[in-house]
mmCIF file of C-alpha atoms and ligand atoms in Angstrom:
data_model
loop_
_atom_site.group_PDB
_atom_site.id
_atom_site.type_symbol
_atom_site.label_atom_id
_atom_site.label_comp_id
_atom_site.label_asym_id
_atom_site.label_seq_id
_atom_site.Cartn_x
_atom_site.Cartn_y
_atom_site.Cartn_z
ATOM 1 C CA MET A 1 1.106 20.542 17.064
ATOM 2 C CA THR A 2 4.314 19.319 18.735
ATOM 3 C CA GLU A 3 7.301 21.606 19.093
ATOM 4 C CA VAL A 4 9.336 19.705 16.469
ATOM 5 C CA MET A 5 6.474 19.638 13.999
ATOM 6 C CA SER A 6 5.938 23.382 14.223
ATOM 7 C CA LYS A 7 9.564 23.855 13.344
ATOM 8 C CA ILE A 8 9.601 21.750 10.138
ATOM 9 C CA SER A 9 9.620 23.987 7.070
ATOM 10 C CA ILE A 10 8.184 22.422 3.983
ATOM 11 C CA GLU A 11 9.125 23.158 0.365
ATOM 12 C CA LYS A 12 7.016 21.086 -1.988
ATOM 13 C CA ILE A 13 8.152 19.800 -5.379
ATOM 14 C CA SER A 14 6.583 21.754 -8.267
ATOM 15 C CA GLN A 15 5.708 18.641 -10.257
ATOM 16 C CA SER A 16 5.512 15.151 -8.778
ATOM 17 C CA LYS A 17 7.660 12.438 -10.419
ATOM 18 C CA ILE A 18 5.152 9.696 -9.519
ATOM 19 C CA THR A 19 3.851 9.385 -13.082
ATOM 20 C CA GLU A 20 7.344 8.204 -14.171
ATOM 21 C CA VAL A 21 7.065 5.092 -11.938
ATOM 22 C CA ASP A 22 5.781 1.767 -13.214
ATOM 23 C CA PHE A 23 4.559 0.333 -9.922
ATOM 24 C CA ASN A 24 4.343 -3.114 -11.515
ATOM 25 C CA ASN A 25 8.002 -3.147 -12.421
ATOM 26 C CA ILE A 26 9.852 -1.467 -9.639
ATOM 27 C CA VAL A 27 13.615 -1.918 -9.558
ATOM 28 C CA PHE A 28 14.911 -1.918 -5.962
ATOM 29 C CA GLY A 29 16.308 1.476 -4.974
ATOM 30 C CA LYS A 30 16.495 3.182 -8.342
ATOM 31 C CA GLN A 31 13.522 5.564 -8.146
ATOM 32 C CA PHE A 32 12.910 7.905 -5.268
ATOM 33 C CA SER A 33 9.867 9.656 -3.926
ATOM 34 C CA ASP A 34 9.316 13.372 -4.264
ATOM 35 C CA HIS A 35 10.549 14.657 -0.918
ATOM 36 C CA MET A 36 13.153 14.191 1.825
ATOM 37 C CA PHE A 37 13.439 15.288 5.426
ATOM 38 C CA VAL A 38 16.698 16.995 6.437
ATOM 39 C CA ALA A 39 18.008 18.119 9.867
ATOM 40 C CA ASP A 40 21.346 19.567 10.799
ATOM 41 C CA TYR A 41 23.478 19.163 13.905
ATOM 42 C CA LYS A 42 25.646 22.112 14.875
ATOM 43 C CA ASP A 43 26.763 23.723 18.096
ATOM 44 C CA GLY A 44 25.685 20.679 20.073
ATOM 45 C CA LYS A 45 22.079 20.611 18.910
ATOM 46 C CA TRP A 46 19.764 19.503 16.087
ATOM 47 C CA SER A 47 17.964 22.285 14.198
ATOM 48 C CA ASP A 48 16.927 23.529 10.752
ATOM 49 C CA PHE A 49 14.263 20.837 10.264
ATOM 50 C CA LYS A 50 12.979 20.828 6.709
ATOM 51 C CA ILE A 51 11.249 18.847 4.047
ATOM 52 C CA LEU A 52 12.624 19.535 0.618
ATOM 53 C CA PRO A 53 12.186 18.092 -2.886
ATOM 54 C CA PHE A 54 14.347 14.931 -3.123
ATOM 55 C CA GLY A 55 17.578 16.046 -4.726
ATOM 56 C CA LYS A 56 21.269 16.656 -4.507
ATOM 57 C CA ILE A 57 22.747 18.011 -1.305
ATOM 58 C CA GLU A 58 25.895 20.055 -1.001
ATOM 59 C CA VAL A 59 28.805 18.663 0.974
ATOM 60 C CA SER A 60 32.389 19.825 1.273
ATOM 61 C CA PRO A 61 35.105 17.728 -0.352
ATOM 62 C CA ALA A 62 36.519 17.606 3.162
ATOM 63 C CA CYS A 63 33.255 16.237 4.622
ATOM 64 C CA ALA A 64 34.376 13.947 7.468
ATOM 65 C CA ALA A 65 32.051 11.051 6.585
ATOM 66 C CA LEU A 66 33.707 10.705 3.151
ATOM 67 C CA HIS A 67 37.117 10.274 4.740
ATOM 68 C CA TYR A 68 36.691 8.623 8.116
ATOM 69 C CA GLY A 69 33.350 6.885 7.672
ATOM 70 C CA GLN A 70 31.191 8.414 10.359
ATOM 71 C CA ALA A 71 27.967 7.325 8.671
ATOM 72 C CA VAL A 72 25.089 5.168 9.947
ATOM 73 C CA PHE A 73 21.744 4.287 8.437
ATOM 74 C CA GLU A 74 18.463 2.447 8.915
ATOM 75 C CA GLY A 75 16.035 0.639 6.714
ATOM 76 C CA MET A 76 12.300 0.424 7.298
ATOM 77 C CA LYS A 77 9.129 0.143 5.277
ATOM 78 C CA ALA A 78 5.625 1.618 4.930
ATOM 79 C CA TYR A 79 2.577 -0.305 3.706
ATOM 80 C CA LYS A 80 -1.090 0.304 3.044
ATOM 81 C CA ASN A 81 -4.128 -1.380 4.466
ATOM 82 C CA GLU A 82 -7.469 -1.996 2.682
ATOM 83 C CA GLN A 83 -8.653 1.480 3.623
ATOM 84 C CA ASN A 84 -5.583 3.006 1.930
ATOM 85 C CA GLU A 85 -4.166 4.132 5.285
ATOM 86 C CA VAL A 86 -0.359 4.247 5.564
ATOM 87 C CA LEU A 87 1.210 1.917 8.090
ATOM 88 C CA LEU A 88 4.772 1.874 9.382
ATOM 89 C CA PHE A 89 6.292 -1.265 10.863
ATOM 90 C CA ARG A 90 8.039 -0.763 14.227
ATOM 91 C CA PRO A 91 9.479 2.671 13.369
ATOM 92 C CA LEU A 92 10.516 3.486 16.931
ATOM 93 C CA ASP A 93 12.765 0.404 16.936
ATOM 94 C CA ASN A 94 14.599 1.846 13.969
ATOM 95 C CA ALA A 95 15.023 5.166 15.723
ATOM 96 C CA LYS A 96 16.446 3.373 18.761
ATOM 97 C CA ARG A 97 18.830 1.256 16.641
ATOM 98 C CA LEU A 98 20.003 4.292 14.718
ATOM 99 C CA ASN A 99 21.017 5.821 18.008
ATOM 100 C CA ILE A 100 22.797 2.654 19.108
ATOM 101 C CA SER A 101 24.797 2.775 15.879
ATOM 102 C CA ALA A 102 25.440 6.523 16.245
ATOM 103 C CA LYS A 103 26.759 6.053 19.748
ATOM 104 C CA ARG A 104 29.251 3.446 18.656
ATOM 105 C CA LEU A 105 30.535 5.726 15.894
ATOM 106 C CA CYS A 106 30.793 8.686 18.281
ATOM 107 C CA MET A 107 27.966 10.534 16.606
ATOM 108 C CA PRO A 108 25.138 12.501 18.279
ATOM 109 C CA GLU A 109 21.847 10.769 18.920
ATOM 110 C CA ILE A 110 18.805 11.929 16.999
ATOM 111 C CA PRO A 111 15.962 12.530 19.493
ATOM 112 C CA GLU A 112 13.145 10.068 18.881
ATOM 113 C CA ASP A 113 10.560 12.870 18.541
ATOM 114 C CA ILE A 114 12.533 14.491 15.737
ATOM 115 C CA PHE A 115 12.942 11.087 14.007
ATOM 116 C CA MET A 116 9.225 10.332 14.325
ATOM 117 C CA GLU A 117 7.909 13.755 13.388
ATOM 118 C CA GLY A 118 10.233 14.117 10.398
ATOM 119 C CA LEU A 119 9.260 10.648 9.275
ATOM 120 C CA THR A 120 5.538 11.212 9.787
ATOM 121 C CA GLN A 121 5.453 14.554 7.965
ATOM 122 C CA LEU A 122 7.495 13.105 5.065
ATOM 123 C CA ILE A 123 5.369 10.017 4.670
ATOM 124 C CA LYS A 124 2.132 12.015 4.869
ATOM 125 C CA LEU A 125 3.345 14.322 2.139
ATOM 126 C CA ASP A 126 4.434 11.409 -0.093
ATOM 127 C CA SER A 127 1.666 8.954 0.873
ATOM 128 C CA GLU A 128 0.771 8.410 -2.794
ATOM 129 C CA TRP A 129 4.179 6.768 -3.151
ATOM 130 C CA VAL A 130 3.294 3.916 -0.804
ATOM 131 C CA PRO A 131 2.460 1.084 -3.176
ATOM 132 C CA LYS A 132 -0.838 -0.701 -2.775
ATOM 133 C CA THR A 133 0.261 -3.862 -4.556
ATOM 134 C CA GLU A 134 0.854 -6.972 -2.454
ATOM 135 C CA GLY A 135 4.602 -7.575 -2.132
ATOM 136 C CA SER A 136 5.487 -3.953 -2.707
ATOM 137 C CA SER A 137 6.140 -1.256 -0.138
ATOM 138 C CA LEU A 138 7.760 2.098 0.421
ATOM 139 C CA TYR A 139 11.362 1.591 1.612
ATOM 140 C CA ILE A 140 12.415 4.296 4.027
ATOM 141 C CA ARG A 141 16.089 5.200 4.450
ATOM 142 C CA PRO A 142 16.913 7.342 7.516
ATOM 143 C CA TYR A 143 20.631 8.059 7.825
ATOM 144 C CA MET A 144 23.130 10.301 9.497
ATOM 145 C CA PHE A 145 26.603 11.368 8.509
ATOM 146 C CA ALA A 146 29.402 13.661 9.659
ATOM 147 C CA SER A 147 29.125 16.758 7.460
ATOM 148 C CA GLU A 148 31.833 18.880 9.010
ATOM 149 C CA GLN A 149 34.785 19.923 6.866
ATOM 150 C CA LEU A 150 37.520 18.261 8.752
ATOM 151 C CA LEU A 151 40.887 16.635 8.103
ATOM 152 C CA GLY A 152 41.879 15.770 11.646
ATOM 153 C CA VAL A 153 40.716 12.395 12.916
ATOM 154 C CA ARG A 154 38.259 13.141 15.709
ATOM 155 C CA PRO A 155 34.478 12.938 16.089
ATOM 156 C CA ALA A 156 32.987 15.618 13.843
ATOM 157 C CA ASP A 157 31.053 18.541 15.323
ATOM 158 C CA GLU A 158 28.530 18.760 12.510
ATOM 159 C CA TYR A 159 26.125 16.126 11.129
ATOM 160 C CA LYS A 160 23.187 15.780 8.805
ATOM 161 C CA PHE A 161 20.196 13.500 9.402
ATOM 162 C CA ILE A 162 18.166 12.737 6.274
ATOM 163 C CA ILE A 163 15.199 10.544 5.492
ATOM 164 C CA PHE A 164 14.261 9.696 1.914
ATOM 165 C CA THR A 165 12.037 6.981 0.519
ATOM 166 C CA ALA A 166 11.729 4.701 -2.504
ATOM 167 C CA PRO A 167 8.946 2.371 -3.676
ATOM 168 C CA VAL A 168 10.275 -1.162 -3.793
ATOM 169 C CA ASN A 169 9.451 -4.776 -4.575
ATOM 170 C CA SER A 170 11.067 -7.772 -2.950
ATOM 171 C CA TYR A 171 14.871 -7.568 -2.727
ATOM 172 C CA TYR A 172 15.525 -11.063 -4.017
ATOM 173 C CA ALA A 173 13.527 -12.316 -6.952
ATOM 174 C CA GLU A 174 14.137 -15.925 -5.965
ATOM 175 C CA PRO A 175 15.754 -18.131 -3.276
ATOM 176 C CA VAL A 176 19.473 -17.513 -2.936
ATOM 177 C CA ASN A 177 22.458 -19.823 -3.191
ATOM 178 C CA VAL A 178 24.882 -19.037 -0.390
ATOM 179 C CA LYS A 179 28.461 -19.935 0.472
ATOM 180 C CA ILE A 180 29.808 -20.160 3.957
ATOM 181 C CA GLU A 181 32.703 -17.671 4.063
ATOM 182 C CA THR A 182 35.849 -18.966 5.662
ATOM 183 C CA SER A 183 38.486 -16.420 4.647
ATOM 184 C CA TYR A 184 36.989 -12.950 5.001
ATOM 185 C CA SER A 185 35.124 -11.505 7.955
ATOM 186 C CA ARG A 186 32.274 -9.014 8.222
ATOM 187 C CA ALA A 187 32.780 -8.183 11.870
ATOM 188 C CA THR A 188 34.920 -8.951 14.904
ATOM 189 C CA GLU A 189 34.315 -8.878 18.633
ATOM 190 C CA GLY A 190 34.868 -5.357 19.920
ATOM 191 C CA GLY A 191 34.263 -3.946 16.425
ATOM 192 C CA VAL A 192 31.187 -2.337 14.892
ATOM 193 C CA GLY A 193 29.297 -5.401 13.629
ATOM 194 C CA TYR A 194 26.190 -4.583 15.696
ATOM 195 C CA ALA A 195 25.990 -1.078 14.296
ATOM 196 C CA LYS A 196 24.348 -0.288 10.963
ATOM 197 C CA ALA A 197 27.474 1.519 9.928
ATOM 198 C CA ALA A 198 28.024 2.296 6.236
ATOM 199 C CA GLY A 199 31.549 0.919 6.470
ATOM 200 C CA ASN A 200 30.295 -2.559 7.397
ATOM 201 C CA TYR A 201 28.583 -2.724 3.990
ATOM 202 C CA ALA A 202 31.664 -1.408 2.155
ATOM 203 C CA ALA A 203 33.884 -3.984 3.854
ATOM 204 C CA ALA A 204 31.538 -6.786 2.742
ATOM 205 C CA LEU A 205 31.457 -5.816 -0.958
ATOM 206 C CA TYR A 206 34.740 -7.433 -2.029
ATOM 207 C CA PRO A 207 34.149 -10.861 -0.502
ATOM 208 C CA ALA A 208 30.520 -10.696 -1.673
ATOM 209 C CA LYS A 209 31.707 -9.958 -5.174
ATOM 210 C CA LEU A 210 34.112 -12.895 -5.103
ATOM 211 C CA GLY A 211 31.193 -15.037 -3.987
ATOM 212 C CA GLN A 212 28.903 -13.665 -6.739
ATOM 213 C CA ASP A 213 31.566 -14.318 -9.362
ATOM 214 C CA ALA A 214 31.619 -17.909 -8.211
ATOM 215 C CA GLY A 215 27.804 -18.161 -8.457
ATOM 216 C CA TYR A 216 26.630 -17.364 -4.894
ATOM 217 C CA GLN A 217 24.181 -14.509 -4.421
ATOM 218 C CA GLN A 218 25.115 -14.216 -0.772
ATOM 219 C CA LEU A 219 27.711 -15.251 1.811
ATOM 220 C CA ILE A 220 27.134 -16.644 5.229
ATOM 221 C CA TRP A 221 29.520 -14.805 7.505
ATOM 222 C CA THR A 222 31.312 -16.690 10.230
ATOM 223 C CA ASP A 223 33.267 -15.515 13.296
ATOM 224 C CA SER A 224 36.528 -13.787 12.547
ATOM 225 C CA VAL A 225 38.641 -15.929 14.859
ATOM 226 C CA ASN A 226 38.230 -19.497 13.564
ATOM 227 C CA HIS A 227 35.373 -19.168 11.071
ATOM 228 C CA GLU A 228 33.660 -21.799 13.159
ATOM 229 C CA TYR A 229 30.407 -20.055 14.157
ATOM 230 C CA ILE A 230 27.773 -18.500 11.940
ATOM 231 C CA GLU A 231 26.901 -14.807 12.299
ATOM 232 C CA GLU A 232 24.839 -13.353 9.438
ATOM 233 C CA SER A 233 24.006 -13.943 5.806
ATOM 234 C CA GLY A 234 24.868 -11.110 3.469
ATOM 235 C CA THR A 235 22.971 -8.063 4.762
ATOM 236 C CA MET A 236 20.505 -10.184 6.726
ATOM 237 C CA ASN A 237 20.266 -12.179 9.940
ATOM 238 C CA VAL A 238 20.073 -15.912 9.304
ATOM 239 C CA MET A 239 17.886 -18.653 10.740
ATOM 240 C CA PHE A 240 17.992 -22.448 10.592
ATOM 241 C CA HIS A 241 15.035 -24.734 10.950
ATOM 242 C CA ILE A 242 16.647 -27.895 12.281
ATOM 243 C CA GLY A 243 14.391 -30.768 13.340
ATOM 244 C CA ASP A 244 11.629 -29.066 15.261
ATOM 245 C CA LYS A 245 13.637 -26.001 16.329
ATOM 246 C CA LEU A 246 14.286 -22.579 14.860
ATOM 247 C CA ILE A 247 17.890 -21.675 15.671
ATOM 248 C CA THR A 248 19.667 -18.389 15.081
ATOM 249 C CA PRO A 249 22.963 -16.867 16.170
ATOM 250 C CA ASN A 250 22.667 -14.894 19.424
ATOM 251 C CA LEU A 251 23.624 -11.227 19.642
ATOM 252 C CA ASP A 252 25.870 -11.392 22.696
ATOM 253 C CA PHE A 253 29.127 -10.985 20.772
ATOM 254 C CA LYS A 254 28.036 -7.722 19.242
ATOM 255 C CA THR A 255 29.156 -8.880 15.782
ATOM 256 C CA THR A 256 25.643 -9.260 14.480
ATOM 257 C CA LEU A 257 22.948 -6.685 13.800
ATOM 258 C CA ALA A 258 19.938 -6.811 16.079
ATOM 259 C CA GLY A 259 17.437 -7.150 13.261
ATOM 260 C CA ILE A 260 13.889 -5.884 13.744
ATOM 261 C CA THR A 261 12.623 -8.489 11.285
ATOM 262 C CA ARG A 262 14.723 -11.049 13.165
ATOM 263 C CA ASN A 263 13.005 -10.140 16.432
ATOM 264 C CA SER A 264 9.570 -10.150 14.778
ATOM 265 C CA VAL A 265 10.110 -13.564 13.198
ATOM 266 C CA LEU A 266 11.342 -15.088 16.453
ATOM 267 C CA THR A 267 8.327 -13.706 18.296
ATOM 268 C CA LEU A 268 5.914 -15.101 15.720
ATOM 269 C CA ALA A 269 7.670 -18.478 15.644
ATOM 270 C CA LYS A 270 7.274 -18.742 19.425
ATOM 271 C CA ASP A 271 3.570 -17.909 19.021
ATOM 272 C CA LEU A 272 3.361 -20.832 16.593
ATOM 273 C CA GLY A 273 4.664 -23.102 19.351
ATOM 274 C CA ILE A 274 8.113 -23.553 17.734
ATOM 275 C CA THR A 275 11.103 -23.914 20.048
ATOM 276 C CA VAL A 276 13.341 -20.950 19.341
ATOM 277 C CA GLU A 277 17.038 -21.016 20.286
ATOM 278 C CA GLU A 278 19.243 -17.962 20.123
ATOM 279 C CA ARG A 279 22.760 -19.223 20.659
ATOM 280 C CA ARG A 280 26.007 -19.931 18.932
ATOM 281 C CA VAL A 281 25.393 -21.931 15.761
ATOM 282 C CA SER A 282 28.459 -23.768 14.474
ATOM 283 C CA VAL A 283 29.123 -24.482 10.811
ATOM 284 C CA THR A 284 29.552 -28.120 11.800
ATOM 285 C CA GLU A 285 26.091 -28.280 13.340
ATOM 286 C CA VAL A 286 24.465 -26.904 10.190
ATOM 287 C CA ILE A 287 26.445 -29.104 7.825
ATOM 288 C CA ASN A 288 25.755 -32.229 9.942
ATOM 289 C CA ALA A 289 22.055 -31.356 9.962
ATOM 290 C CA ALA A 290 22.126 -31.037 6.190
ATOM 291 C CA LYS A 291 23.906 -34.396 5.845
ATOM 292 C CA GLU A 292 21.444 -36.098 8.191
ATOM 293 C CA GLY A 293 18.437 -34.601 6.309
ATOM 294 C CA VAL A 294 17.136 -32.611 9.300
ATOM 295 C CA LEU A 295 18.003 -29.178 7.928
ATOM 296 C CA LYS A 296 14.431 -28.282 6.880
ATOM 297 C CA ASP A 297 15.017 -24.667 6.036
ATOM 298 C CA VAL A 298 17.491 -21.810 6.062
ATOM 299 C CA PHE A 299 16.427 -18.178 5.553
ATOM 300 C CA GLY A 300 17.652 -14.675 5.957
ATOM 301 C CA THR A 301 15.614 -11.953 7.618
ATOM 302 C CA GLY A 302 15.903 -8.210 7.032
ATOM 303 C CA THR A 303 13.871 -5.164 6.200
ATOM 304 C CA ALA A 304 14.692 -5.139 2.505
ATOM 305 C CA ALA A 305 14.357 -8.921 1.972
ATOM 306 C CA THR A 306 11.822 -9.633 4.767
ATOM 307 C CA ILE A 307 12.297 -13.400 4.604
ATOM 308 C CA ALA A 308 14.695 -14.643 1.926
ATOM 309 C CA GLN A 309 14.807 -18.413 1.648
ATOM 310 C CA VAL A 310 18.090 -20.070 0.890
ATOM 311 C CA ALA A 311 18.132 -22.546 -2.014
ATOM 312 C CA SER A 312 21.505 -24.111 -1.253
ATOM 313 C CA ILE A 313 24.494 -23.808 1.075
ATOM 314 C CA THR A 314 28.014 -24.459 -0.065
ATOM 315 C CA PHE A 315 30.740 -25.165 2.446
ATOM 316 C CA LYS A 316 34.265 -25.642 1.078
ATOM 317 C CA ASP A 317 33.550 -27.727 -2.038
ATOM 318 C CA ASP A 318 30.319 -29.334 -0.957
ATOM 319 C CA LYS A 319 26.944 -28.014 -1.912
ATOM 320 C CA TYR A 320 23.862 -28.890 0.171
ATOM 321 C CA VAL A 321 20.501 -28.306 -1.567
ATOM 322 C CA LEU A 322 17.685 -27.421 0.721
ATOM 323 C CA PRO A 323 14.070 -28.686 0.476
ATOM 324 C CA LYS A 324 11.771 -27.294 -2.194
ATOM 325 C CA ILE A 325 10.241 -23.887 -1.329
ATOM 326 C CA GLU A 326 6.728 -25.329 -1.133
ATOM 327 C CA GLU A 327 7.948 -27.711 1.548
ATOM 328 C CA ARG A 328 9.278 -24.861 3.740
ATOM 329 C CA GLU A 329 6.187 -24.793 5.945
ATOM 330 C CA LEU A 330 7.616 -22.651 8.718
ATOM 331 C CA SER A 331 9.238 -19.851 6.713
ATOM 332 C CA ASN A 332 6.304 -19.686 4.296
ATOM 333 C CA LYS A 333 3.916 -19.356 7.229
ATOM 334 C CA LEU A 334 6.084 -16.737 8.982
ATOM 335 C CA ALA A 335 6.394 -14.705 5.825
ATOM 336 C CA LYS A 336 2.641 -14.770 5.347
ATOM 337 C CA MET A 337 1.929 -13.797 8.939
ATOM 338 C CA LEU A 338 4.370 -10.945 8.821
ATOM 339 C CA GLN A 339 2.944 -9.698 5.523
ATOM 340 C CA GLU A 340 -0.584 -9.868 6.910
ATOM 341 C CA ILE A 341 0.322 -7.958 10.053
ATOM 342 C CA LYS A 342 2.037 -5.299 7.992
ATOM 343 C CA HIS A 343 -1.131 -4.790 5.898
ATOM 344 C CA GLU A 344 -3.436 -5.042 8.946
ATOM 345 C CA LYS A 345 -5.061 -8.205 7.620
ATOM 346 C CA ILE A 346 -4.587 -9.997 10.932
ATOM 347 C CA GLU A 347 -4.359 -8.840 14.510
ATOM 348 C CA ASP A 348 -1.352 -6.786 15.392
ATOM 349 C CA LYS A 349 -1.101 -8.145 18.920
ATOM 350 C CA TYR A 350 2.336 -6.629 19.682
ATOM 351 C CA SER A 351 1.397 -3.129 18.464
ATOM 352 C CA TRP A 352 4.063 -3.185 15.784
ATOM 353 C CA ILE A 353 2.011 -1.092 13.432
ATOM 354 C CA HIS A 354 2.205 2.702 13.609
ATOM 355 C CA LYS A 355 -0.510 4.320 11.614
ATOM 356 C CA ILE A 356 0.338 7.600 9.898
HETATM 357 C C1 COI B 401 17.747 -3.654 4.993
HETATM 358 O O1 COI B 401 17.330 -4.826 5.022
HETATM 359 O O2 COI B 401 17.034 -2.699 5.105
HETATM 360 C C2 COI B 401 19.179 -3.424 4.683
HETATM 361 O O3 COI B 401 19.778 -2.689 5.321
HETATM 362 C C3 COI B 401 19.702 -4.104 3.535
HETATM 363 C C4 COI B 401 20.085 -3.027 2.529
HETATM 364 C C5 COI B 401 21.524 -2.849 2.588
HETATM 365 C C6 COI B 401 19.461 -3.165 1.227
#
């Protein structure tokens, strides 16, 4: 038993809520598994590791995260293989990215062994909640926030790290219509765009709502200076299959999240012999490709959505309809490969799977 593990206290729920879940009709993020892992940061160290029944937590009205936004999170998923074993996909990468986000928001890092042990114990306890059905999974939400009662603007001295989980289906029921956003920005150079900071998502809600009111399920974010270069799509990274290349915005400007699905998809595409380019992608390049008929595919990548194909792109007043889904050979193939790796149906040659 590791040191962290021996320190986790466990309080089990008296009656599981699993019978209330219709696993064939799961609504994303509305029903939660029985337990959660909680750790507290105080006096410069993490302690008080516990697994509790999922439920309300007490915070002060002066909790710093509620006022000044010191809050970061992660998204990851668990799956099952044929033998009913629980498999996590690249969990250590999520732990590392959480700490990159925490650092940018002046929050303490969560040691990887605490992250992994808390996660492992929690998922073991709630393993029945990992759906067996193809296309479903257990969404895992690790997050950290400043819990100190504090009115002054400074990095808080107290934090909570929590992991809870929820069985989910796919995030988008069908391909999305997107609009290239040219007024609002998600991120700016020197800002927090590369961090999975709660505030990034809050800032995106209003422009996203304007887009939704106009009939677009998602926006494609562009650079905040001239709205000339593409950055992300909604809460996902975005990829363009143009001619025989797979092209995606590079991460050098720190305005884009370093997606774990993004990295996995690029790796698999290279394995398929596709030329992958990570570089600046201008709106003009994408629109010209659409006009010339060489824009074969556009899709978002993210934990929740995995691969979300784009049905159409609108730029200013012009709508460009993309090829039929059955013609999207590359994204269909990548989605299948990823799915099969996650369920251990094909070889996991990069050791992405972490068995619980
Ligand atoms: C994820 O893909 O895990 C995300 O963070 C998107 C989420 C906001 C639903």
